[in-house]
PDB file of C-alpha atoms and ligand atoms in Angstrom:
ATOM      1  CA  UNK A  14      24.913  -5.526  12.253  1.00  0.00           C
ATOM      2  CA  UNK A  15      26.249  -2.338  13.503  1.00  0.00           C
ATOM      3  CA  UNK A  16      23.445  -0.343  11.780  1.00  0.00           C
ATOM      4  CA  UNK A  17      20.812  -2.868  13.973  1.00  0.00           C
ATOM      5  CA  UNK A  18      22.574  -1.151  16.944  1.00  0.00           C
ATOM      6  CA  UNK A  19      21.900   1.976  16.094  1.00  0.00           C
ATOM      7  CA  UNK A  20      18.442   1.820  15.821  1.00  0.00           C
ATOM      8  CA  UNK A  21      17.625  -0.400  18.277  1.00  0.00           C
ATOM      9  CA  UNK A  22      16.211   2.415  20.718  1.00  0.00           C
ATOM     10  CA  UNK A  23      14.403   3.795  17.807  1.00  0.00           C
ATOM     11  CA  UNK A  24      12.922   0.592  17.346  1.00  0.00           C
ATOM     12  CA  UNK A  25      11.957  -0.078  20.345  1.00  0.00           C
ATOM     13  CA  UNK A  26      10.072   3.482  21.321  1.00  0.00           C
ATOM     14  CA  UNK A  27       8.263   3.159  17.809  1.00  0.00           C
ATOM     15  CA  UNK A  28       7.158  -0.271  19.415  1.00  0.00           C
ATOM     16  CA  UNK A  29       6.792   0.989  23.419  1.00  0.00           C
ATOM     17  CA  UNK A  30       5.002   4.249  21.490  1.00  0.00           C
ATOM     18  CA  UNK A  31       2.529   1.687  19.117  1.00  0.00           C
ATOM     19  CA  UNK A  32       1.001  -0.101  22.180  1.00  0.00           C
ATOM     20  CA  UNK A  33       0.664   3.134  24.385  1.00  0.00           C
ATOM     21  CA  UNK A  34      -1.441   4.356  21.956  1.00  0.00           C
ATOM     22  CA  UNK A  35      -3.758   1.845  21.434  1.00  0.00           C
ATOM     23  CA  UNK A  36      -7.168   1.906  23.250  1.00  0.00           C
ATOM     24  CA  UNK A  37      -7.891  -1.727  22.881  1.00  0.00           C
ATOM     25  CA  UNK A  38      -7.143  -5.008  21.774  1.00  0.00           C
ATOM     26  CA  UNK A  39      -7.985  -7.016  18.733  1.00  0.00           C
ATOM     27  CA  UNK A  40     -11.400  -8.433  20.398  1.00  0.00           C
ATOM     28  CA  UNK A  41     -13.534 -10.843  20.345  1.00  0.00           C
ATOM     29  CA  UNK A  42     -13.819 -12.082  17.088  1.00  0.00           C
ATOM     30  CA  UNK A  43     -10.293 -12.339  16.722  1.00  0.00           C
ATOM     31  CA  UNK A  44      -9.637 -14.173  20.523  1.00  0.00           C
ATOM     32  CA  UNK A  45     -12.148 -17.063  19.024  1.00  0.00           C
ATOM     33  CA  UNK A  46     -10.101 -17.696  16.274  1.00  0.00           C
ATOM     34  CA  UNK A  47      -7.337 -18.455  18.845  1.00  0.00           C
ATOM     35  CA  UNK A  48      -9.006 -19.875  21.855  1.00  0.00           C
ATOM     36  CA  UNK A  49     -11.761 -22.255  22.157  1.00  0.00           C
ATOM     37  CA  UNK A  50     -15.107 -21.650  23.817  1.00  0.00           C
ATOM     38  CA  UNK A  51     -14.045 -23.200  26.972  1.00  0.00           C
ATOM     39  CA  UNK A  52     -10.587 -21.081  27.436  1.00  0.00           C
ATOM     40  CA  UNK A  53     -12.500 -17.957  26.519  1.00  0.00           C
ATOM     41  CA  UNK A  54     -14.743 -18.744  29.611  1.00  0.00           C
ATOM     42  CA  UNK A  55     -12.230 -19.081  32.026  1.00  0.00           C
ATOM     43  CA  UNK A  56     -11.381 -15.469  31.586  1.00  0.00           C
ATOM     44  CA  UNK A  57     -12.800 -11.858  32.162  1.00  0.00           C
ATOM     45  CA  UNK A  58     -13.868 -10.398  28.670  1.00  0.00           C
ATOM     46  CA  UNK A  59     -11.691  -7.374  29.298  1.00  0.00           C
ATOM     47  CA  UNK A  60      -8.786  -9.402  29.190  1.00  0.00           C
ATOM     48  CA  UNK A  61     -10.696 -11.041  25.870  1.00  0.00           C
ATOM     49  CA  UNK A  62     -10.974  -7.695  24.175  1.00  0.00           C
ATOM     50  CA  UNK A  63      -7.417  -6.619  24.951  1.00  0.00           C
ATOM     51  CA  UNK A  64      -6.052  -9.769  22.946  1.00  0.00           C
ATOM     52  CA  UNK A  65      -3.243  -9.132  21.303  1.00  0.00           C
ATOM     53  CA  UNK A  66      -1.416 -12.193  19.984  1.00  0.00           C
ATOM     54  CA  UNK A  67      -1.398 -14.634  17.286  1.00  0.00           C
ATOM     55  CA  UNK A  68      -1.701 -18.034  19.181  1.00  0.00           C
ATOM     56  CA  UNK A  69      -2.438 -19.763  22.146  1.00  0.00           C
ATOM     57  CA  UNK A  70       0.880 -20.497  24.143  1.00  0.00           C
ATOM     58  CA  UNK A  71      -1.070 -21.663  27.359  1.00  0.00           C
ATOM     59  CA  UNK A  72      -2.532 -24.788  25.032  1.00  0.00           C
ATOM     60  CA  UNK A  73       1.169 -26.536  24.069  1.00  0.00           C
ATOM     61  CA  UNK A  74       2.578 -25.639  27.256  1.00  0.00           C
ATOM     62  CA  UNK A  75       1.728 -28.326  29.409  1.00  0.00           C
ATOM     63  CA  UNK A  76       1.216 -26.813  32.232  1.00  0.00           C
ATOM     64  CA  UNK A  77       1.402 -28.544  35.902  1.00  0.00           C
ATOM     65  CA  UNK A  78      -0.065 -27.456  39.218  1.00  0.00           C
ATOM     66  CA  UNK A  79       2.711 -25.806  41.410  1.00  0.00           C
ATOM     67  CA  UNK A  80       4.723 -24.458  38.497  1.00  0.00           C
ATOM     68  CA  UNK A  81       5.891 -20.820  38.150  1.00  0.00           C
ATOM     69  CA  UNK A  82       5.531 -19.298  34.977  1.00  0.00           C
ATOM     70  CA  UNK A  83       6.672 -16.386  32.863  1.00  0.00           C
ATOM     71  CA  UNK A  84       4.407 -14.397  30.559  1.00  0.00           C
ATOM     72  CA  UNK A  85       6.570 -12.438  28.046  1.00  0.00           C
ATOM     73  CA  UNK A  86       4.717  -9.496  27.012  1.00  0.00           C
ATOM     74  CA  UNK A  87       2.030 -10.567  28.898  1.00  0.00           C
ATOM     75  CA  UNK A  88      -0.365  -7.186  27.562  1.00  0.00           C
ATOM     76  CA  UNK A  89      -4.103  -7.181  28.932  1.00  0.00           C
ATOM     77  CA  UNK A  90      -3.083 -10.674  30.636  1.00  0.00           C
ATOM     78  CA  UNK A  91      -4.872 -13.297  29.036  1.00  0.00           C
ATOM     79  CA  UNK A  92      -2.703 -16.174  29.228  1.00  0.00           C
ATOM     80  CA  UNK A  93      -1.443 -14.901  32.121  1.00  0.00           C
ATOM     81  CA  UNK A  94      -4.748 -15.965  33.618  1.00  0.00           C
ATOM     82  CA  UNK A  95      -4.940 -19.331  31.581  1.00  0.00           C
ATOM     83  CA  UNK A  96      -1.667 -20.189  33.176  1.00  0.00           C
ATOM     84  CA  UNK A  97      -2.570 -19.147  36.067  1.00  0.00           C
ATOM     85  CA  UNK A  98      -5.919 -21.700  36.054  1.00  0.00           C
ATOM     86  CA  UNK A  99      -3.681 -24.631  35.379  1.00  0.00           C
ATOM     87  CA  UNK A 100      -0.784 -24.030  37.808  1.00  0.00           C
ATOM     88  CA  UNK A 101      -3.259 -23.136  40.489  1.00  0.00           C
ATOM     89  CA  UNK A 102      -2.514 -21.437  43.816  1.00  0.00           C
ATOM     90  CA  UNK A 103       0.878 -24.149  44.384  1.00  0.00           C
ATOM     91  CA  UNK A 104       2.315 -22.412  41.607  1.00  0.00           C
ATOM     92  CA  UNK A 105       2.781 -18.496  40.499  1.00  0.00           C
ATOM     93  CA  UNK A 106       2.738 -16.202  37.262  1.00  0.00           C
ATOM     94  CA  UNK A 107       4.341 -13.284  36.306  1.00  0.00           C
ATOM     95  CA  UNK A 108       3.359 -11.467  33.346  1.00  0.00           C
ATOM     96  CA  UNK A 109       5.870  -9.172  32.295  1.00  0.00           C
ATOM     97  CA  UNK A 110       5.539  -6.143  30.190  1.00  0.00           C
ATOM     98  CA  UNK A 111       7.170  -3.105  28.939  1.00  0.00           C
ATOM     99  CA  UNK A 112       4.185  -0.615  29.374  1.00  0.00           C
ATOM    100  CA  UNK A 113       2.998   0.186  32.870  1.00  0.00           C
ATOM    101  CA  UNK A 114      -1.352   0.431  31.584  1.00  0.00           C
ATOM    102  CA  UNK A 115      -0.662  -2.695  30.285  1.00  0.00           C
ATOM    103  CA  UNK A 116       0.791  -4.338  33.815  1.00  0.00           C
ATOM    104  CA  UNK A 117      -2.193  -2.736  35.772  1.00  0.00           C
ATOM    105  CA  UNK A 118      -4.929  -4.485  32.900  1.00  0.00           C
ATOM    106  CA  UNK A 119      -3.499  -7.361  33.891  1.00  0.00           C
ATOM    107  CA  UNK A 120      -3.818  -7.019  37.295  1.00  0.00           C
ATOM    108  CA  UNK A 121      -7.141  -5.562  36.607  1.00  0.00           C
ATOM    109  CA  UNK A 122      -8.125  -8.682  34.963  1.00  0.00           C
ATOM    110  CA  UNK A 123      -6.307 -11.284  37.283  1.00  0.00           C
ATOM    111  CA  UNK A 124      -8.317  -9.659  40.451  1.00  0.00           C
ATOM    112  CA  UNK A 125     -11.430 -10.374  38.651  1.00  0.00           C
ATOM    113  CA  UNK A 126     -10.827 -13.467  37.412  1.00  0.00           C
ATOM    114  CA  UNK A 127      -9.593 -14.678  40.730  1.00  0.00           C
ATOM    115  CA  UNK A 128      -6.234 -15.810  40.448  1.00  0.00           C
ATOM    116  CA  UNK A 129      -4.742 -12.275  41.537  1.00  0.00           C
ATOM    117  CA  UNK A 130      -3.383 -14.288  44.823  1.00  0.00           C
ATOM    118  CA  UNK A 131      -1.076 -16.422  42.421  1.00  0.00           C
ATOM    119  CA  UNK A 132      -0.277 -14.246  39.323  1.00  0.00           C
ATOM    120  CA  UNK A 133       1.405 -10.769  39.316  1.00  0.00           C
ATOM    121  CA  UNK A 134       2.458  -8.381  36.495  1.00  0.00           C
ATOM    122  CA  UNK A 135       5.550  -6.480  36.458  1.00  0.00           C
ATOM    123  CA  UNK A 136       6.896  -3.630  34.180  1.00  0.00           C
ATOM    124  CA  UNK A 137       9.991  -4.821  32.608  1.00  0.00           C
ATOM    125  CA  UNK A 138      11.818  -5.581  29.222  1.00  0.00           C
ATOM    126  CA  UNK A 139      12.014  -9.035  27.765  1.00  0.00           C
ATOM    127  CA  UNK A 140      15.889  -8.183  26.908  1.00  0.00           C
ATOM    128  CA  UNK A 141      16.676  -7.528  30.480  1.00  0.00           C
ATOM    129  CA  UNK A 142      14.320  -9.673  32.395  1.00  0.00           C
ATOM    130  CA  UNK A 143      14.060  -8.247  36.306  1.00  0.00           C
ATOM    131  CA  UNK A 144      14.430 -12.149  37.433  1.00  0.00           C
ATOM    132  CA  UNK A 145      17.005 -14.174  39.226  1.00  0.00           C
ATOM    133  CA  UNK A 146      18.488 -16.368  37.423  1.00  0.00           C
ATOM    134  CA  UNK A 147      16.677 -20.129  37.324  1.00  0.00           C
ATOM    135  CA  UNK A 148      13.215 -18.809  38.995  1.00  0.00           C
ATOM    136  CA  UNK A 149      10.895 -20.280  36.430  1.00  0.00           C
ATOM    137  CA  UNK A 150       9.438 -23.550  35.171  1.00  0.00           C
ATOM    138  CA  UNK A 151       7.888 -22.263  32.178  1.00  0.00           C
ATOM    139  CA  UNK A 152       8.169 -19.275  29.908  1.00  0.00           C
ATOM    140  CA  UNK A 153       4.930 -18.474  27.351  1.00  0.00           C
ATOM    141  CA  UNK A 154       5.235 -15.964  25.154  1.00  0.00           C
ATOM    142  CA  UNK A 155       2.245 -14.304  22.541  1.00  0.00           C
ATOM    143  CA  UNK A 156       3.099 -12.255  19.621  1.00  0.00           C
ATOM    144  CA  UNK A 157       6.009 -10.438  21.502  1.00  0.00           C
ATOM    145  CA  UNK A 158       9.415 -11.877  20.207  1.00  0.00           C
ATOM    146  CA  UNK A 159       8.770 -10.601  16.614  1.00  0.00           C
ATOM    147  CA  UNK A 160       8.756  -6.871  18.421  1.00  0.00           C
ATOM    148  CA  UNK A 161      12.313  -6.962  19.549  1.00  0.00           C
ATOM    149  CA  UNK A 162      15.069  -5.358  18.119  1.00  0.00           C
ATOM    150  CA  UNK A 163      17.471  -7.580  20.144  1.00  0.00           C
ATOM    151  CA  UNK A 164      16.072 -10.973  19.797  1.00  0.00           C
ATOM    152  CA  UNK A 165      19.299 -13.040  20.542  1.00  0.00           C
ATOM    153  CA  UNK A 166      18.997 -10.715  23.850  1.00  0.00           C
ATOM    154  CA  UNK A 167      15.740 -11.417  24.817  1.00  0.00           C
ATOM    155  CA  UNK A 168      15.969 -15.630  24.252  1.00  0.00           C
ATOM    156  CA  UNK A 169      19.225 -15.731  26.002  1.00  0.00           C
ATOM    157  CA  UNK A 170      17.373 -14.152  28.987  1.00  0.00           C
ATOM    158  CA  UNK A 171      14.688 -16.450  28.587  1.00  0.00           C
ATOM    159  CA  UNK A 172      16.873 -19.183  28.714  1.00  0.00           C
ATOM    160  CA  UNK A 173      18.905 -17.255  32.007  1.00  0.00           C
ATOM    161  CA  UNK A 174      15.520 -17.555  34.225  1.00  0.00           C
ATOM    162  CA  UNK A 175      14.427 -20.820  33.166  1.00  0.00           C
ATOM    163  CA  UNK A 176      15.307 -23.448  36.116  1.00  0.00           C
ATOM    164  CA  UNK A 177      16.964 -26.662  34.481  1.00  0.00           C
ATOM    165  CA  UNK A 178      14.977 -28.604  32.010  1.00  0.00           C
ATOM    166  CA  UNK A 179      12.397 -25.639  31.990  1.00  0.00           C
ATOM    167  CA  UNK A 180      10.112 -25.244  29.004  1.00  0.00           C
ATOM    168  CA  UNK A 181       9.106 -22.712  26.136  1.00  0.00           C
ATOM    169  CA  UNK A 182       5.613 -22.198  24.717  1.00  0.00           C
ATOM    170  CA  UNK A 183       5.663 -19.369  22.293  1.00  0.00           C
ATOM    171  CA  UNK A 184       3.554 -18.348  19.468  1.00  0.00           C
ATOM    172  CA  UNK A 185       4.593 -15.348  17.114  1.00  0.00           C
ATOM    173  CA  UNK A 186       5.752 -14.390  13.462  1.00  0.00           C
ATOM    174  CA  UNK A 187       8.265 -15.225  11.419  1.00  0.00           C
ATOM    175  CA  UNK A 188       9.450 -14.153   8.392  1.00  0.00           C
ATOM    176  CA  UNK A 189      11.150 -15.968   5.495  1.00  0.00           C
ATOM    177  CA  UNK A 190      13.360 -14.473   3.115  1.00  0.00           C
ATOM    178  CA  UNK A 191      14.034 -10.745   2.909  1.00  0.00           C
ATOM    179  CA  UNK A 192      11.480  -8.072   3.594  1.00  0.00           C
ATOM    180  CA  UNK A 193      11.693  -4.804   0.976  1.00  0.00           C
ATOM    181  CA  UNK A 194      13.587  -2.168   2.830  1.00  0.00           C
ATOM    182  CA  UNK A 195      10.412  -0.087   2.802  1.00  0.00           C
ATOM    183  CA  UNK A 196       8.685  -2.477   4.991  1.00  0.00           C
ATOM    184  CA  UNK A 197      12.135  -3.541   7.241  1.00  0.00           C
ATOM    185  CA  UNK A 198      12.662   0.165   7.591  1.00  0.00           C
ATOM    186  CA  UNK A 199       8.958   1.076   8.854  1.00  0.00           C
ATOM    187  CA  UNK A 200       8.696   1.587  12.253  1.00  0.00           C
ATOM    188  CA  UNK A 201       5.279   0.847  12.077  1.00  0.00           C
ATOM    189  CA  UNK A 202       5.505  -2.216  10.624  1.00  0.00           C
ATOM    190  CA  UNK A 203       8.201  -3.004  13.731  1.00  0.00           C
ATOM    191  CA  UNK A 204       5.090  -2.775  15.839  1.00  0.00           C
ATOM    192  CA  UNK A 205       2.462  -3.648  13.817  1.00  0.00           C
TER     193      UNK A 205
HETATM  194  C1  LIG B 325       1.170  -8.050  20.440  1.00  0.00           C
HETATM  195  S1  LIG B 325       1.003  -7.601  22.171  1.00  0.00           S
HETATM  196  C2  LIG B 325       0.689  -9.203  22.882  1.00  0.00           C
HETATM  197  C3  LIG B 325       0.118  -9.125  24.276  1.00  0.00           C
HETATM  198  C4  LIG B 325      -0.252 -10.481  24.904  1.00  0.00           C
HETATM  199  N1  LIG B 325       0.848 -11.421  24.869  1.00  0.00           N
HETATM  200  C5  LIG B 325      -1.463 -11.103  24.241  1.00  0.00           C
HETATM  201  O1  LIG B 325      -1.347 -12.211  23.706  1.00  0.00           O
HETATM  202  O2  LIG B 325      -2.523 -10.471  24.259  1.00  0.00           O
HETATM  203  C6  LIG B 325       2.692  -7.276  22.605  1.00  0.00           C
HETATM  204  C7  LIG B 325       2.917  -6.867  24.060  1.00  0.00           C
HETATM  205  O3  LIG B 325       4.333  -6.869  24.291  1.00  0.00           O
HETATM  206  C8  LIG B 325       4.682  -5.707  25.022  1.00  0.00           C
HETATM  207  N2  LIG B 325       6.094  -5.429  24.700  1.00  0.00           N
HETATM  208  C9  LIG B 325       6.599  -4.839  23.589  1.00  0.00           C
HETATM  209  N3  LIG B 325       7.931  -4.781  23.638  1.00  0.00           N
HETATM  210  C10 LIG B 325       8.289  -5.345  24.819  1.00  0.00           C
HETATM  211  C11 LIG B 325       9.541  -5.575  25.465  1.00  0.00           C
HETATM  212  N4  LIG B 325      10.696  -5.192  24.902  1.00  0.00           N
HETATM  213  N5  LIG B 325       9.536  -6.195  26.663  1.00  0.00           N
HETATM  214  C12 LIG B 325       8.371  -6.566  27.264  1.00  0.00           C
HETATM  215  N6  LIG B 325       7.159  -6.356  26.708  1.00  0.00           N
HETATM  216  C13 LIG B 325       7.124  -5.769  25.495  1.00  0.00           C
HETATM  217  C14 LIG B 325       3.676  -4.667  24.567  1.00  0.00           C
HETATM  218  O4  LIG B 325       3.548  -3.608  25.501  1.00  0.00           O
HETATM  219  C15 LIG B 325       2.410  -5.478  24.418  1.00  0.00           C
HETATM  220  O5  LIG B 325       1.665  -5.544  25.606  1.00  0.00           O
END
């Protein structure tokens, strides 16, 4: 456990320094394996080409009109946008992320999807989120958890901004057993 301390920062630069890089997200193809025809429509195709995650969070959540909502690692902002659809102008979003470029995408996208007046993006960690506590109804979360070096960190802040009997929609990886230490060790694979 003490060695997990240590590289924590490591872990997450090789992560911060991963999605900096990049130039886009995993397209198209890949978003229609995730979201149907008619959630695909309801959103710009930038923020359709800068999918990154392996689910569709927005789908299970439930959401209501008039609820505020939390996107964890919210990236290019596309379920930041579905979210915002369903809660409507009543309720809010705010997609969080650690990398500046990928805050303004968002807010790229949100302005030309419409729902910019209802959904903002904010640079921040998901281990320290910049919320009060109890402020949201409902946290999604895409493909983000799995990058975190302190996950126990990062859910118990969840769980700090949620209001009572708030809700959870996330979709990411697990993994069972043991990785190799060539693959737990690979700060690639961290971010990959
Ligand atoms: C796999 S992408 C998923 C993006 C988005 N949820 C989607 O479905 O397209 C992971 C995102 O999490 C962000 N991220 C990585 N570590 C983070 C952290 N500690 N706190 C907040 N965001 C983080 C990355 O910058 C990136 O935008």
């Amino acid at each position: 456990m003490a060695k997990d301390l240590m590289f924590q920062n490591e872990i997450k630069e090789a992560v911060r320094d991963a999605y900096a890089g990049i130039s886009t997200g995993a397209g198209e193809t890949v978003a229609r394996w995730l979201y149907s025809d008619e959630e695909l429509a309801e959103v710009p195709a930038g923020a359709v080409a800068w999918a990154l995650g392996v689910g569709n969070p927005v789908r299970y959540a439930l959401l209501q009109p008039g609820e505020d909502v939390l996107d964890v690692g919210s990236g290019g902002g596309i379920d930041s946008i579905l979210a915002a659809r369903r809660v409507g102008p009543q309720g809010s979003v705010i997609g969080l992320d650690i990398l500046e470029e990928m805050c303004e995408r968002g807010r790229r996208h949100a302005t030309e999807a419409g729902v910019n007046g209802w959904t903002q993006f904010r640079r921040g960690e998901m281990e320290d989120i910049p919320l009060p506590d109890g402020s949201i109804d409902v946290v999604i979360s895409n493909g983000v958890m799995n990058l975190s070096a302190r996950k126990s960190r990062a859910l118990a802040e969840i769980y700090r901004v949620l209001r009572p009997g708030g809700r959870v929609s996330m979709a990411d990886l697990t993994v069972e057993g043991e990785l190799p230490p060539e693959i737990a060790n690979d700060q690639s694979a961290w971010a990959g």
